[in-house]
Amino acid sequence: MTQAQPRPPAPFTSDEYAARMRRALADATQAGLDGLIVMPGPELVWLTGYRPTAITERLTALVLVPDREPTLLVPVLERPDAEAAAGAPGLTMVDWADGEDPCARAGALVHPGATMGISDSAWAMHLLGLQEAVPGSSYRSLTHSLPMLRAVKDERELARLAAAGAAADATYEQILRVRFAGRKETDVAADLARLLLEHGHEQVDFTVVGSGPNGANPHHEAGDRTIEVGDAVVLDFGGLMDGYGSDTSRTVCVGDPSARLREVHEVVRQAQQAGFEAVRPGVACQEVDRAARKVITDAGYGERFIHRTGHGIGTTTHEPPYMIEGEEQPLVPGMCFSVEPGIYLPGELGVRIEDIVTVAEAGGQRLNNTARELRVVE
Amino acid sequence: MTQAQPRPPAPFTSDEYAARMRRALADATQAGLDGLIVMPGPELVWLTGYRPTAITERLTALVLVPDREPTLLVPVLERPDAEAAAGAPGLTMVDWADGEDPCARAGALVHPGATMGISDSAWAMHLLGLQEAVPGSSYRSLTHSLPMLRAVKDERELARLAAAGAAADATYEQILRVRFAGRKETDVAADLARLLLEHGHEQVDFTVVGSGPNGANPHHEAGDRTIEVGDAVVLDFGGLMDGYGSDTSRTVCVGDPSARLREVHEVVRQAQQAGFEAVRPGVACQEVDRAARKVITDAGYGERFIHRTGHGIGTTTHEPPYMIEGEEQPLVPGMCFSVEPGIYLPGELGVRIEDIVTVAEAGGQRLNNTARELRVVE
């Protein structure tokens, strides 16, 4: 089963990280912010290459403000790891020790009364500490204040996302050859995880195997249910490869599909195609959702498509832009996101088909390219 | 290598979860709070048994206020999973769909002007949404407002922590028999992970293998360094078993230890013993830190013990109470925490010895019981 591993791409350089930090601060200024506070997570990885081994109560914060060098405040214990990050040469590193108040230390880098952007997933505990430490300061989440900060990928990021997508596709091709009938969902999920790792992923984020009625719960992961002949099985899997995400879904049938499954699957396939075809520069995100949803609504299943059509992907598997009604952000070349309509029939079955799509000048381009027709497995 | 798996303990019942929610609200009221907002993470697991498969931008929030039933707001996609949680019978479940504003929905359950406790690791994005949705509301992190909420474990929690500790001990006994010299740190770390899983852990949180100079970085995980004869190797590993944490450290030597390593190791061993012996009901947490630190300071290594002596453990591997200077919280029977002094000599070596200790009426009781003497490996 082992295959040739993809050649690892050259790492991003400290100059590239420095350029990202400069652009982030320029975007923040343009958006009316006085600076950014970035905590561990996808934004910090994107800006500095630094991913702490664990995200804990010990504060790590990148502070970007116009009047000083980018400053990373880290627990003294974690300083050696932070210094090893690819973006470290572009940072002033400051450490703090147990017993000190790190929020006061971070707050000292922020002007009183400043309006700062802050990472979505920063801990509430740390935000409250900053609000207390800096009189009159106010905060806006990065998703609300700078939603498109990481949304447009450069060529090297696109290459990574394409490689991650190809690895997910290879995983799908191989999972079609394993046995489904009589095995548990968790067994097939373990196969998916193993294959993603074999194909070069360093991290598996989700391996959904939703068989029969479990497929009707879009967020069901994989359980003890034994897969039966006749089941529709939703497969939705992905993770990180060289720091960038994969995420694809296909729905297969164990043995001959029923007429009902064939019908529902075909509606979802056409909806996915319609969503994909709506992708081109300048079109609002919500138009992608509308295009996919219209096919499902017209077929009479509108009430059974209970989630948005897609989400962005990059250094994390869920990020802006979101393909959802009300999102008027126009698509820009280099954006990457999922197009993943589904139909969920409670107690019966679910069908979802998902590709990552990137926006090119001429329209959408798929980063997942396995067949979207209903495949039969054993 | 496989051994008999420990018998899984009976799950907590919905009545037990309901009692925890009542107690949490009573404690909150006593602390001057108008209620609690609990987001996914260790507090939510402890209060409801619910652990979403992923923690994302989609808001999940448990709202505990005096004038209504405990209410769990969940994304409609995740409702089936939430309803399957052991604590669900004690909850009013409310769902929201993509496109709605979940912070406004959660905020509608909170009185204007209320002071609410909120989970430490709640997303800043969601806290900002609540602050905007509820005029005049203010928030305090659970660690600051109710630090001891989960600190005192009941008998069944203690049984789980003891079982997790025994599994970590069995892992240590077996790792002593693997080869160290000539292998990479990451190879030994993989052995530790495999052994923890074999001994019943469902989740591995960390597998530190710090050899030679890498041992001097307390948060070094495991790297490409090839372990050499003569190296001191810090091993620090743990994870979750039946939802409760393990965390133990030992330092071993590959072949004959130097006089310097013997000396430093003996200082740390005595410091760990002194910290352990300081544990008894009514003693302030900081006294445990002081007792361990005094031994190291008296031996002339005070500057090289660069972290607190310990942290609580329960449904997560890092939680209050913290054994640190300035923490005046008295120890209470049922508390569980690490006692883990260390000495770190940059460029040379590190030594750390760690046991989980619980407070009994008569004093401390170790949940890790492998030999703390310096062991030689091959």
Coordinates of N, CA and C in Angstrom, one line a residue, chain B residues 64-221:
Chain B
L64 N -25.7 28.3 32.5 CA -26.3 28.0 33.8 C -26.6 29.3 34.5
V65 N -27.9 29.5 34.7 CA -28.4 30.7 35.4 C -29.5 30.2 36.4
P66 N -29.7 31.0 37.5 CA -30.6 30.5 38.5 C -32.0 30.3 38.1
D67 N -32.5 31.1 37.1 CA -33.9 31.1 36.8 C -34.4 30.2 35.7
R68 N -33.5 29.3 35.2 CA -33.9 28.4 34.2 C -33.1 27.1 34.2
E69 N -33.7 26.1 33.6 CA -33.0 24.8 33.5 C -31.6 25.0 32.8
P70 N -30.7 24.1 33.1 CA -29.4 24.2 32.3 C -29.7 24.1 30.8
T71 N -29.2 25.0 30.1 CA -29.5 25.0 28.6 C -28.2 24.9 27.8
L72 N -28.3 24.0 26.9 CA -27.1 23.8 26.0 C -27.5 24.2 24.6
L73 N -26.8 25.3 24.1 CA -27.0 25.8 22.8 C -26.0 25.1 21.9
V74 N -26.5 24.4 20.8 CA -25.6 23.7 19.9 C -25.9 24.0 18.5
P75 N -24.9 23.9 17.6 CA -25.2 23.9 16.2 C -26.1 22.8 15.8
V76 N -27.1 23.0 15.0 CA -28.1 22.0 14.6 C -27.4 20.7 14.1
L77 N -26.2 20.9 13.4 CA -25.5 19.8 12.9 C -25.0 18.9 13.9
E78 N -24.7 19.4 15.1 CA -24.1 18.7 16.2 C -25.1 18.2 17.2
R79 N -26.4 18.6 17.0 CA -27.4 18.2 18.0 C -27.4 16.7 18.3
P80 N -27.4 15.9 17.3 CA -27.5 14.4 17.6 C -26.4 14.0 18.5
D81 N -25.2 14.4 18.2 CA -24.0 14.1 19.1 C -24.3 14.6 20.5
A82 N -24.7 15.8 20.7 CA -24.9 16.4 22.0 C -26.0 15.6 22.7
E83 N -27.0 15.2 22.0 CA -28.1 14.5 22.6 C -27.7 13.1 23.1
A84 N -26.6 12.6 22.5 CA -26.1 11.3 23.0 C -25.2 11.4 24.2
A85 N -24.9 12.6 24.7 CA -24.0 12.7 25.8 C -24.7 12.2 27.1
A86 N -23.9 11.7 28.0 CA -24.5 11.1 29.2 C -25.3 12.1 30.1
G87 N -24.9 13.4 30.0 CA -25.6 14.4 30.8 C -26.8 15.0 30.1
A88 N -27.1 14.6 28.9 CA -28.1 15.3 28.1 C -29.5 15.3 28.8
P89 N -29.9 14.2 29.5 CA -31.2 14.2 30.1 C -31.4 15.4 31.1
G90 N -30.3 15.9 31.6 CA -30.5 17.0 32.5 C -30.4 18.4 31.9
L91 N -30.5 18.4 30.5 CA -30.3 19.7 29.8 C -31.5 20.0 28.9
T92 N -31.8 21.3 28.8 CA -32.7 21.8 27.7 C -31.8 22.0 26.5
M93 N -32.1 21.4 25.4 CA -31.2 21.5 24.3 C -31.9 22.5 23.3
V94 N -31.1 23.5 22.8 CA -31.5 24.5 21.9 C -30.6 24.5 20.7
D95 N -31.0 24.5 19.5 CA -30.1 24.5 18.4 C -30.2 25.7 17.6
W96 N -29.1 26.0 16.8 CA -29.1 27.1 15.9 C -28.5 26.7 14.6
A97 N -28.8 27.4 13.5 CA -28.4 26.9 12.2 C -27.4 28.0 11.6
D98 N -26.6 27.5 10.6 CA -25.7 28.4 9.9 C -26.5 29.6 9.4
G99 N -26.0 30.8 9.6 CA -26.7 32.0 9.1 C -27.3 32.8 10.3
E100 N -27.7 32.1 11.4 CA -28.1 32.8 12.6 C -26.9 33.3 13.4
D101 N -27.2 34.2 14.3 CA -26.2 34.8 15.2 C -26.2 34.0 16.5
P102 N -25.3 33.0 16.7 CA -25.4 32.2 17.9 C -25.1 33.0 19.2
C103 N -24.3 34.0 19.1 CA -23.9 34.8 20.3 C -25.2 35.6 20.8
A104 N -26.0 36.0 19.9 CA -27.2 36.7 20.2 C -28.2 35.7 20.9
R105 N -28.2 34.5 20.4 CA -29.0 33.4 21.0 C -28.6 33.1 22.4
A106 N -27.3 33.0 22.6 CA -26.8 32.7 23.9 C -27.0 33.9 24.8
G107 N -26.8 35.1 24.3 CA -26.9 36.3 25.1 C -28.4 36.5 25.6
A108 N -29.3 36.0 24.8 CA -30.7 36.1 25.2 C -31.0 35.3 26.5
L109 N -30.1 34.4 26.9 CA -30.3 33.6 28.1 C -29.7 34.3 29.3
V110 N -29.0 35.5 29.0 CA -28.3 36.1 30.1 C -28.9 37.5 30.4
H111 N -29.1 37.8 31.6 CA -29.6 39.1 32.0 C -28.7 40.3 31.7
P112 N -29.3 41.4 31.1 CA -28.4 42.6 30.9 C -27.8 42.9 32.3
G113 N -26.5 43.3 32.2 CA -25.8 43.7 33.4 C -25.2 42.6 34.2
A114 N -25.5 41.3 33.8 CA -25.0 40.2 34.6 C -23.5 40.0 34.6
T115 N -23.0 39.5 35.6 CA -21.6 39.1 35.7 C -21.5 37.6 35.6
M116 N -20.9 37.1 34.5 CA -20.9 35.7 34.3 C -19.5 35.1 34.3
G117 N -19.4 33.9 34.9 CA -18.2 33.1 34.7 C -18.1 32.5 33.3
I118 N -17.0 32.4 32.7 CA -16.9 31.9 31.4 C -15.6 31.0 31.3
S119 N -15.7 29.9 30.6 CA -14.6 28.9 30.4 C -13.4 29.6 30.0
D120 N -12.2 29.2 30.6 CA -10.9 29.8 30.2 C -10.7 29.8 28.7
S121 N -11.0 28.7 28.1 CA -10.6 28.5 26.7 C -11.7 28.8 25.7
A122 N -12.8 29.4 26.2 CA -13.8 29.9 25.3 C -13.1 30.8 24.2
W123 N -13.6 30.7 23.0 CA -13.0 31.5 21.9 C -13.2 33.0 22.2
A124 N -12.2 33.8 22.0 CA -12.3 35.3 22.1 C -13.4 35.8 21.2
M125 N -13.5 35.2 20.0 CA -14.6 35.6 19.1 C -16.0 35.5 19.7
H126 N -16.2 34.4 20.5 CA -17.5 34.2 21.1 C -17.7 35.1 22.3
L127 N -16.6 35.3 23.1 CA -16.7 36.3 24.2 C -17.1 37.7 23.7
L128 N -16.4 38.1 22.6 CA -16.7 39.4 22.1 C -18.1 39.5 21.6
G129 N -18.6 38.4 21.0 CA -20.0 38.4 20.6 C -21.0 38.5 21.7
L130 N -20.7 37.8 22.8 CA -21.5 37.9 24.0 C -21.5 39.3 24.6
Q131 N -20.3 39.9 24.7 CA -20.1 41.2 25.3 C -21.0 42.2 24.5
E132 N -21.0 42.0 23.2 CA -21.8 42.9 22.3 C -23.3 42.7 22.5
A133 N -23.6 41.4 22.6 CA -25.1 41.0 22.6 C -25.8 41.3 23.9
V134 N -25.1 41.4 25.0 CA -25.7 41.6 26.3 C -25.2 42.9 26.9
P135 N -26.0 43.9 26.8 CA -25.5 45.2 27.3 C -25.2 45.2 28.8
G136 N -24.0 45.7 29.1 CA -23.6 45.8 30.5 C -23.1 44.5 31.1
S137 N -23.1 43.4 30.3 CA -22.6 42.2 30.9 C -21.1 42.2 31.1
S138 N -20.6 41.5 32.1 CA -19.2 41.4 32.3 C -18.9 39.9 32.6
Y139 N -17.6 39.6 32.4 CA -17.2 38.1 32.4 C -16.0 37.9 33.2
R140 N -15.9 36.8 33.8 CA -14.7 36.4 34.6 C -14.3 35.0 34.2
S141 N -13.0 34.8 34.0 CA -12.6 33.4 33.6 C -12.9 32.4 34.8
L142 N -13.2 31.2 34.5 CA -13.5 30.2 35.5 C -12.3 30.0 36.4
T143 N -11.1 30.1 35.8 CA -9.9 29.9 36.7 C -9.8 31.0 37.7
H144 N -10.1 32.2 37.3 CA -10.0 33.3 38.2 C -11.2 33.4 39.2
S145 N -12.4 33.0 38.7 CA -13.6 33.2 39.6 C -14.0 31.9 40.3
L146 N -13.7 30.8 39.8 CA -14.1 29.5 40.5 C -12.9 28.5 40.3
P147 N -11.7 28.9 40.7 CA -10.6 28.1 40.4 C -10.7 26.6 40.9
M148 N -11.5 26.4 42.0 CA -11.5 25.1 42.6 C -12.7 24.3 42.2
L149 N -13.4 24.8 41.1 CA -14.7 24.1 40.8 C -14.5 22.6 40.6
R150 N -13.5 22.2 39.8 CA -13.3 20.8 39.5 C -12.1 20.2 40.3
A151 N -11.5 21.0 41.2 CA -10.3 20.6 41.8 C -10.4 19.4 42.8
V152 N -11.5 19.3 43.5 CA -11.7 18.3 44.5 C -12.4 17.1 43.8
K153 N -11.7 16.0 43.6 CA -12.3 14.9 42.9 C -13.1 14.0 43.8
D154 N -14.2 13.4 43.3 CA -14.9 12.4 44.1 C -14.3 11.1 43.9
E155 N -14.9 10.1 44.6 CA -14.2 8.8 44.7 C -14.1 8.1 43.3
R156 N -15.1 8.3 42.5 CA -15.1 7.7 41.2 C -14.1 8.4 40.2
E157 N -14.0 9.7 40.4 CA -13.0 10.4 39.6 C -11.5 10.0 40.1
L158 N -11.4 9.8 41.4 CA -10.1 9.4 41.9 C -9.7 8.0 41.4
A159 N -10.7 7.1 41.3 CA -10.5 5.8 40.7 C -10.0 5.9 39.3
R160 N -10.6 6.8 38.5 CA -10.1 6.9 37.1 C -8.7 7.5 37.1
L161 N -8.4 8.5 37.9 CA -7.1 9.1 37.9 C -6.0 8.0 38.3
A162 N -6.4 7.2 39.3 CA -5.5 6.1 39.8 C -5.2 5.1 38.7
A163 N -6.3 4.8 37.9 CA -6.1 3.8 36.9 C -5.3 4.4 35.7
A164 N -5.5 5.7 35.4 CA -4.6 6.3 34.4 C -3.2 6.4 34.9
G165 N -3.0 6.6 36.2 CA -1.6 6.7 36.7 C -0.9 5.3 36.6
A166 N -1.7 4.2 36.9 CA -1.2 2.9 36.9 C -0.8 2.5 35.5
A167 N -1.6 3.0 34.5 CA -1.3 2.7 33.1 C 0.0 3.4 32.7
A168 N 0.2 4.6 33.2 CA 1.4 5.4 32.9 C 2.6 4.7 33.5
D169 N 2.4 4.2 34.7 CA 3.5 3.4 35.4 C 3.9 2.2 34.6
A170 N 2.9 1.5 34.1 CA 3.2 0.2 33.4 C 4.0 0.6 32.1
T171 N 3.6 1.8 31.5 CA 4.3 2.2 30.3 C 5.8 2.5 30.7
Y172 N 6.0 3.2 31.8 CA 7.4 3.4 32.2 C 8.2 2.1 32.4
E173 N 7.6 1.2 33.1 CA 8.3 -0.1 33.3 C 8.7 -0.7 32.0
Q174 N 7.9 -0.6 31.0 CA 8.2 -1.3 29.7 C 9.2 -0.4 28.9
I175 N 9.1 0.9 29.0 CA 10.0 1.7 28.2 C 11.5 1.5 28.7
L176 N 11.6 1.1 30.0 CA 13.0 0.8 30.5 C 13.7 -0.3 29.7
R177 N 12.8 -1.2 29.1 CA 13.4 -2.4 28.4 C 13.6 -2.1 26.9
V178 N 13.2 -1.0 26.4 CA 13.5 -0.8 25.0 C 14.9 -0.2 24.8
R179 N 15.4 -0.2 23.6 CA 16.7 0.3 23.3 C 16.6 1.8 23.1
F180 N 17.6 2.5 23.8 CA 17.7 4.0 23.6 C 18.9 4.4 22.7
A181 N 20.1 3.8 23.0 CA 21.3 4.3 22.4 C 21.2 4.0 20.9
G182 N 21.4 5.0 20.0 CA 21.4 4.9 18.6 C 20.1 5.1 18.0
R183 N 19.0 5.2 18.8 CA 17.7 5.5 18.2 C 17.4 7.0 18.4
K184 N 16.5 7.5 17.6 CA 16.1 8.9 17.7 C 15.1 9.1 18.9
E185 N 15.1 10.3 19.4 CA 14.1 10.6 20.4 C 12.7 10.3 20.0
T186 N 12.4 10.6 18.7 CA 11.0 10.4 18.2 C 10.7 8.9 18.2
D187 N 11.7 8.0 18.0 CA 11.4 6.6 18.0 C 10.9 6.2 19.4
V188 N 11.7 6.7 20.5 CA 11.3 6.3 21.8 C 9.9 7.0 22.2
A189 N 9.7 8.2 21.7 CA 8.4 8.8 21.9 C 7.3 8.0 21.3
A190 N 7.5 7.4 20.1 CA 6.5 6.6 19.5 C 6.2 5.3 20.3
D191 N 7.3 4.8 20.9 CA 7.1 3.6 21.8 C 6.2 4.0 23.0
L192 N 6.5 5.2 23.6 CA 5.7 5.6 24.7 C 4.2 5.8 24.3
A193 N 4.0 6.4 23.2 CA 2.6 6.6 22.7 C 1.9 5.2 22.6
R194 N 2.6 4.3 21.9 CA 2.0 3.0 21.7 C 1.7 2.3 23.0
L195 N 2.7 2.4 23.9 CA 2.5 1.7 25.2 C 1.3 2.3 26.0
L196 N 1.2 3.6 26.0 CA 0.0 4.3 26.7 C -1.3 3.8 26.1
L197 N -1.3 3.7 24.8 CA -2.6 3.2 24.1 C -2.8 1.7 24.5
E198 N -1.7 0.9 24.5 CA -1.9 -0.5 24.9 C -2.4 -0.7 26.3
H199 N -2.0 0.3 27.1 CA -2.4 0.2 28.5 C -3.7 0.9 28.8
G200 N -4.5 1.2 27.7 CA -5.8 1.7 27.9 C -6.1 3.1 27.7
H201 N -5.1 3.9 27.4 CA -5.4 5.3 27.2 C -6.1 5.5 25.8
E202 N -7.1 6.4 25.8 CA -7.7 6.7 24.5 C -7.1 7.9 23.8
Q203 N -6.3 8.6 24.5 CA -5.7 9.8 23.9 C -4.3 10.0 24.5
V204 N -3.3 10.2 23.7 CA -1.9 10.6 24.1 C -1.8 12.1 24.0
D205 N -1.4 12.7 25.1 CA -1.3 14.2 25.0 C 0.1 14.7 24.8
F206 N 1.1 14.0 25.4 CA 2.5 14.4 25.2 C 3.4 13.2 25.5
T207 N 4.5 13.2 24.8 CA 5.5 12.1 25.0 C 6.9 12.8 24.8
V208 N 7.3 13.4 25.9 CA 8.6 14.1 25.9 C 9.7 13.1 26.1
V209 N 10.7 13.2 25.1 CA 11.9 12.5 25.2 C 13.0 13.5 25.0
G210 N 13.6 14.0 26.1 CA 14.6 15.0 26.1 C 16.0 14.4 26.4
S211 N 16.8 14.2 25.4 CA 18.0 13.5 25.6 C 19.2 14.5 25.6
G212 N 20.2 14.2 26.5 CA 21.3 15.1 26.6 C 20.9 16.5 26.7
P213 N 21.5 17.4 25.9 CA 21.2 18.9 26.1 C 19.7 19.2 25.8
N214 N 19.0 18.4 25.1 CA 17.6 18.7 24.8 C 16.8 18.6 26.1
G215 N 17.3 17.8 27.1 CA 16.6 17.7 28.4 C 16.6 19.0 29.2
A216 N 17.5 19.9 28.8 CA 17.5 21.2 29.5 C 16.4 22.1 29.1
N217 N 15.6 21.8 28.1 CA 14.5 22.5 27.6 C 13.2 21.8 28.1
P218 N 12.6 22.3 29.2 CA 11.5 21.5 29.8 C 10.4 21.2 28.9
H219 N 10.2 22.1 27.9 CA 9.1 21.8 27.0 C 9.5 21.2 25.6
H220 N 10.7 20.8 25.5 CA 11.1 20.1 24.3 C 10.3 18.8 24.3
E221 N 9.7 18.5 23.1 CA 8.9 17.2 23.1 C 9.8 16.1 22.7

